[in-house]
PDB file of C-alpha atoms in Angstrom:
ATOM      1  CA  MET A 667      69.015  21.635  41.254  1.00 48.00           C
ATOM      2  CA  ALA A 668      65.957  20.069  39.910  1.00 50.00           C
ATOM      3  CA  THR A 669      66.113  18.206  36.709  1.00 49.00           C
ATOM      4  CA  SER A 670      63.552  17.742  33.888  1.00 48.00           C
ATOM      5  CA  LYS A 671      62.829  14.356  35.416  1.00 45.00           C
ATOM      6  CA  ASP A 672      61.476  16.059  38.480  1.00 43.00           C
ATOM      7  CA  TRP A 673      58.921  18.006  36.338  1.00 43.00           C
ATOM      8  CA  VAL A 674      55.824  16.860  34.662  1.00 41.00           C
ATOM      9  CA  TRP A 675      56.456  17.591  31.088  1.00 49.00           C
ATOM     10  CA  GLY A 676      53.326  18.847  29.216  1.00 52.00           C
ATOM     11  CA  GLY A 677      55.185  19.201  25.851  1.00 69.00           C
ATOM     12  CA  GLY A 678      55.065  21.825  23.237  1.00 82.00           C
ATOM     13  CA  ARG A 679      56.675  25.196  22.589  1.00 86.00           C
ATOM     14  CA  ASP A 680      54.752  27.150  25.330  1.00 87.00           C
ATOM     15  CA  ALA A 681      55.411  24.595  27.984  1.00 88.00           C
ATOM     16  CA  LEU A 682      59.080  24.604  26.966  1.00 91.00           C
ATOM     17  CA  LEU A 683      59.388  28.464  27.301  1.00 89.00           C
ATOM     18  CA  THR A 684      57.509  28.321  30.688  1.00 90.00           C
ATOM     19  CA  THR A 685      60.024  25.587  31.889  1.00 91.00           C
ATOM     20  CA  LEU A 686      63.057  27.688  30.815  1.00 94.00           C
ATOM     21  CA  GLN A 687      61.762  30.676  32.605  1.00 93.00           C
ATOM     22  CA  GLU A 688      61.020  28.625  35.767  1.00 93.00           C
ATOM     23  CA  ILE A 689      64.650  27.371  35.792  1.00 94.00           C
ATOM     24  CA  GLY A 690      66.020  30.949  35.379  1.00 95.00           C
ATOM     25  CA  ILE A 691      66.826  30.914  31.703  1.00 96.00           C
ATOM     26  CA  LYS A 692      65.680  33.934  29.880  1.00 89.00           C
ATOM     27  CA  LEU A 693      65.236  33.773  26.129  1.00 89.00           C
ATOM     28  CA  THR A 694      64.444  36.225  23.246  1.00 89.00           C
ATOM     29  CA  THR A 695      62.221  34.493  20.772  1.00 88.00           C
ATOM     30  CA  ALA A 696      61.524  36.038  17.297  1.00 84.00           C
ATOM     31  CA  PRO A 697      60.084  34.719  13.936  1.00 82.00           C
ATOM     32  CA  TYR A 698      62.675  32.609  12.169  1.00 84.00           C
ATOM     33  CA  LYS A 699      64.191  33.951   8.840  1.00 76.00           C
ATOM     34  CA  GLU A 700      65.970  32.025   6.282  1.00 74.00           C
ATOM     35  CA  ARG A 701      69.579  32.907   5.277  1.00 70.00           C
ATOM     36  CA  GLY A 702      69.904  36.017   3.391  1.00 65.00           C
ATOM     37  CA  GLN A 703      66.882  37.552   5.108  1.00 67.00           C
ATOM     38  CA  ARG A 704      68.488  37.764   8.645  1.00 65.00           C
ATOM     39  CA  ASN A 705      69.794  41.440   8.376  1.00 68.00           C
ATOM     40  CA  GLY A 706      69.723  42.859  12.015  1.00 72.00           C
ATOM     41  CA  MET A 707      69.158  39.432  13.662  1.00 80.00           C
ATOM     42  CA  MET A 708      71.494  38.797  16.570  1.00 83.00           C
ATOM     43  CA  GLY A 709      73.445  35.852  17.389  1.00 89.00           C
ATOM     44  CA  ILE A 710      74.954  32.858  15.896  1.00 91.00           C
ATOM     45  CA  PHE A 711      72.619  30.435  14.128  1.00 90.00           C
ATOM     46  CA  CYS A 712      73.374  26.852  14.765  1.00 94.00           C
ATOM     47  CA  LYS A 713      73.277  23.536  12.949  1.00 94.00           C
ATOM     48  CA  ASN A 714      71.717  20.557  14.841  1.00 96.00           C
ATOM     49  CA  LEU A 715      72.344  17.063  13.461  1.00 96.00           C
ATOM     50  CA  PHE A 716      70.606  14.068  14.781  1.00 97.00           C
ATOM     51  CA  LEU A 717      72.718  11.122  14.060  1.00 97.00           C
ATOM     52  CA  LYS A 718      72.810   7.331  14.866  1.00 96.00           C
ATOM     53  CA  ASP A 719      75.746   4.980  14.799  1.00 96.00           C
ATOM     54  CA  ARG A 720      75.737   1.329  13.803  1.00 94.00           C
ATOM     55  CA  LYS A 721      75.021   0.124  17.359  1.00 95.00           C
ATOM     56  CA  GLY A 722      71.848   2.360  17.542  1.00 95.00           C
ATOM     57  CA  GLN A 723      73.356   5.092  19.769  1.00 97.00           C
ATOM     58  CA  PHE A 724      72.051   8.512  18.928  1.00 97.00           C
ATOM     59  CA  TYR A 725      73.815  11.755  18.916  1.00 97.00           C
ATOM     60  CA  LEU A 726      72.664  15.355  18.819  1.00 98.00           C
ATOM     61  CA  VAL A 727      75.648  17.228  17.341  1.00 97.00           C
ATOM     62  CA  ILE A 728      75.359  21.079  17.657  1.00 97.00           C
ATOM     63  CA  SER A 729      77.844  23.547  15.813  1.00 96.00           C
ATOM     64  CA  GLU A 730      77.756  26.853  13.963  1.00 94.00           C
ATOM     65  CA  GLU A 731      75.468  26.767  11.092  1.00 92.00           C
ATOM     66  CA  ASP A 732      78.210  27.217   8.602  1.00 90.00           C
ATOM     67  CA  ALA A 733      80.686  24.757  10.142  1.00 91.00           C
ATOM     68  CA  HIS A 734      81.838  21.837   8.142  1.00 91.00           C
ATOM     69  CA  ILE A 735      81.710  18.663  10.130  1.00 90.00           C
ATOM     70  CA  ASP A 736      83.650  15.701   8.887  1.00 89.00           C
ATOM     71  CA  LEU A 737      81.389  12.844  10.025  1.00 90.00           C
ATOM     72  CA  LYS A 738      84.236  10.319   9.944  1.00 90.00           C
ATOM     73  CA  ARG A 739      86.459  12.366  12.019  1.00 89.00           C
ATOM     74  CA  LEU A 740      83.708  13.122  14.431  1.00 93.00           C
ATOM     75  CA  ARG A 741      82.940   9.376  14.664  1.00 93.00           C
ATOM     76  CA  GLN A 742      86.625   8.857  15.839  1.00 92.00           C
ATOM     77  CA  CYS A 743      86.549  11.743  18.359  1.00 92.00           C
ATOM     78  CA  VAL A 744      83.385  10.385  20.067  1.00 95.00           C
ATOM     79  CA  LYS A 745      84.401   6.800  19.645  1.00 94.00           C
ATOM     80  CA  ALA A 746      81.024   5.977  17.862  1.00 94.00           C
ATOM     81  CA  ALA A 747      80.439   2.423  16.437  1.00 92.00           C
ATOM     82  CA  ARG A 748      81.367   2.559  12.815  1.00 85.00           C
ATOM     83  CA  ASN A 749      79.844   5.189  10.662  1.00 89.00           C
ATOM     84  CA  PHE A 750      77.105   7.600  11.283  1.00 94.00           C
ATOM     85  CA  SER A 751      73.865   7.875   9.507  1.00 94.00           C
ATOM     86  CA  PHE A 752      71.220  10.578   9.860  1.00 95.00           C
ATOM     87  CA  ALA A 753      68.298   9.522  12.082  1.00 95.00           C
ATOM     88  CA  THR A 754      64.960   8.853  10.417  1.00 95.00           C
ATOM     89  CA  ALA A 755      61.861  11.015  10.843  1.00 94.00           C
ATOM     90  CA  ASP A 756      60.352   8.262  13.170  1.00 95.00           C
ATOM     91  CA  ASP A 757      63.694   8.490  15.171  1.00 95.00           C
ATOM     92  CA  LEU A 758      63.324  12.163  15.519  1.00 93.00           C
ATOM     93  CA  TYR A 759      59.678  11.907  16.736  1.00 92.00           C
ATOM     94  CA  THR A 760      60.459   8.920  18.962  1.00 92.00           C
ATOM     95  CA  HIS A 761      63.381  10.305  20.698  1.00 94.00           C
ATOM     96  CA  LEU A 762      63.148  14.014  20.441  1.00 93.00           C
ATOM     97  CA  GLY A 763      59.332  14.554  19.988  1.00 90.00           C
ATOM     98  CA  VAL A 764      59.898  16.909  16.850  1.00 91.00           C
ATOM     99  CA  GLU A 765      59.775  16.761  13.176  1.00 89.00           C
ATOM    100  CA  ALA A 766      62.476  17.450  10.711  1.00 89.00           C
ATOM    101  CA  GLY A 767      63.342  21.083  10.709  1.00 87.00           C
ATOM    102  CA  CYS A 768      62.615  21.482  14.583  1.00 89.00           C
ATOM    103  CA  VAL A 769      65.740  19.652  15.756  1.00 94.00           C
ATOM    104  CA  SER A 770      67.432  21.616  18.420  1.00 96.00           C
ATOM    105  CA  PRO A 771      68.912  21.140  22.069  1.00 97.00           C
ATOM    106  CA  PHE A 772      65.517  22.255  23.415  1.00 96.00           C
ATOM    107  CA  ALA A 773      64.040  18.942  22.119  1.00 95.00           C
ATOM    108  CA  LEU A 774      66.301  17.092  24.706  1.00 96.00           C
ATOM    109  CA  ILE A 775      63.469  17.874  27.202  1.00 93.00           C
ATOM    110  CA  ASN A 776      61.682  14.922  25.500  1.00 92.00           C
ATOM    111  CA  ASP A 777      64.506  12.484  25.751  1.00 93.00           C
ATOM    112  CA  THR A 778      63.238  11.303  29.248  1.00 89.00           C
ATOM    113  CA  HIS A 779      65.527   8.263  29.212  1.00 92.00           C
ATOM    114  CA  CYS A 780      68.554  10.299  28.279  1.00 94.00           C
ATOM    115  CA  ASN A 781      69.570   7.930  25.479  1.00 93.00           C
ATOM    116  CA  ILE A 782      71.046  10.704  23.395  1.00 97.00           C
ATOM    117  CA  ARG A 783      74.654  11.743  23.474  1.00 98.00           C
ATOM    118  CA  VAL A 784      75.042  15.569  23.268  1.00 98.00           C
ATOM    119  CA  ILE A 785      78.025  16.787  21.262  1.00 97.00           C
ATOM    120  CA  LEU A 786      78.854  20.490  21.246  1.00 97.00           C
ATOM    121  CA  ASP A 787      81.328  22.050  18.868  1.00 95.00           C
ATOM    122  CA  ARG A 788      84.153  23.689  20.911  1.00 93.00           C
ATOM    123  CA  ASN A 789      83.885  26.874  18.724  1.00 93.00           C
ATOM    124  CA  LEU A 790      80.434  27.524  20.474  1.00 94.00           C
ATOM    125  CA  GLN A 791      82.188  27.397  23.827  1.00 91.00           C
ATOM    126  CA  LEU A 792      84.715  30.014  22.633  1.00 89.00           C
ATOM    127  CA  CYS A 793      82.253  32.576  21.188  1.00 86.00           C
ATOM    128  CA  ASN A 794      80.824  35.410  22.979  1.00 87.00           C
ATOM    129  CA  ASN A 795      77.645  35.705  20.873  1.00 92.00           C
ATOM    130  CA  LEU A 796      74.303  34.234  21.858  1.00 94.00           C
ATOM    131  CA  LEU A 797      73.037  31.101  20.110  1.00 96.00           C
ATOM    132  CA  ASN A 798      69.893  30.616  17.940  1.00 94.00           C
ATOM    133  CA  PHE A 799      67.891  27.567  18.225  1.00 95.00           C
ATOM    134  CA  HIS A 800      64.289  26.629  17.250  1.00 92.00           C
ATOM    135  CA  PRO A 801      62.058  26.399  20.423  1.00 92.00           C
ATOM    136  CA  LEU A 802      60.266  23.211  19.169  1.00 91.00           C
ATOM    137  CA  SER A 803      58.869  25.318  16.318  1.00 88.00           C
ATOM    138  CA  ALA A 804      60.447  25.666  12.964  1.00 85.00           C
ATOM    139  CA  TYR A 805      58.908  29.106  12.603  1.00 88.00           C
ATOM    140  CA  GLU A 806      60.735  30.733  15.482  1.00 90.00           C
ATOM    141  CA  THR A 807      64.242  31.047  16.855  1.00 91.00           C
ATOM    142  CA  SER A 808      65.294  31.755  20.460  1.00 93.00           C
ATOM    143  CA  LEU A 809      68.680  33.385  21.644  1.00 94.00           C
ATOM    144  CA  ILE A 810      70.423  31.605  24.436  1.00 96.00           C
ATOM    145  CA  SER A 811      73.873  31.998  25.893  1.00 95.00           C
ATOM    146  CA  TYR A 812      76.295  29.047  25.818  1.00 96.00           C
ATOM    147  CA  GLN A 813      76.303  28.960  29.571  1.00 95.00           C
ATOM    148  CA  ASP A 814      72.425  28.817  29.738  1.00 96.00           C
ATOM    149  CA  LEU A 815      72.522  26.022  27.073  1.00 97.00           C
ATOM    150  CA  LEU A 816      74.729  24.008  29.273  1.00 96.00           C
ATOM    151  CA  VAL A 817      72.287  24.555  32.139  1.00 96.00           C
ATOM    152  CA  PHE A 818      69.467  23.505  30.089  1.00 97.00           C
ATOM    153  CA  VAL A 819      71.228  20.399  28.733  1.00 97.00           C
ATOM    154  CA  LYS A 820      72.229  19.316  32.144  1.00 96.00           C
ATOM    155  CA  PHE A 821      68.615  20.021  33.542  1.00 96.00           C
ATOM    156  CA  CYS A 822      67.497  17.514  30.920  1.00 95.00           C
ATOM    157  CA  GLY A 823      69.820  15.014  32.360  1.00 95.00           C
ATOM    158  CA  HIS A 824      72.611  15.018  29.759  1.00 97.00           C
ATOM    159  CA  SER A 825      76.108  15.455  30.050  1.00 96.00           C
ATOM    160  CA  PRO A 826      77.283  17.571  27.022  1.00 97.00           C
ATOM    161  CA  GLU A 827      80.621  16.537  25.397  1.00 97.00           C
ATOM    162  CA  VAL A 828      82.753  19.321  23.939  1.00 96.00           C
ATOM    163  CA  VAL A 829      84.639  18.295  20.681  1.00 94.00           C
ATOM    164  CA  ASP A 830      87.013  20.418  18.535  1.00 88.00           C
ATOM    165  CA  MET A 831      85.560  19.659  15.222  1.00 80.00           C
ATOM    166  CA  HIS A 832      87.853  21.921  13.295  1.00 70.00           C
ATOM    167  CA  THR A 833      91.312  20.271  13.801  1.00 57.00           C
ATOM    168  CA  ARG A 834      92.802  17.399  12.052  1.00 54.00           C
ATOM    169  CA  ASP A 835      94.236  15.773  15.162  1.00 46.00           C
ATOM    170  CA  VAL A 836      91.959  13.159  16.587  1.00 42.00           C
TER     171      VAL A 836
END
């Protein structure tokens, strides 16, 4: 299978949607609505945290929007160097090519050096619902299956790590 490294990436939302279509991933994209205004919207909305450890390793952590993530426990699970901090706006743009509010796994297409570790909450793997992510635009949301999400993450050259973020055993 081709990877994103085999493609010439032109950037932006439209190029992303075209790329997804070309690799066989079908999305439904709709205007994004804030909490409380999502009546009738399908799928699970996801939280995407872009973190950095003390040694400079970046992590994209993906979970259900309402999930409580204990960052100290997560650090132990992924064997990160000391504590996490949230990446800066400059880090977001440099590594993912997006601004705050647009972080999503779709931005991994901009991580051409594969410097980001992708951490998926195990609960996403267990659900049967489609997942909502911003398609490089904070004003829209796109539905994707968990399996297609894995295809895309691997297409971008990353090896996703699945972590159970909801048990106390490390």
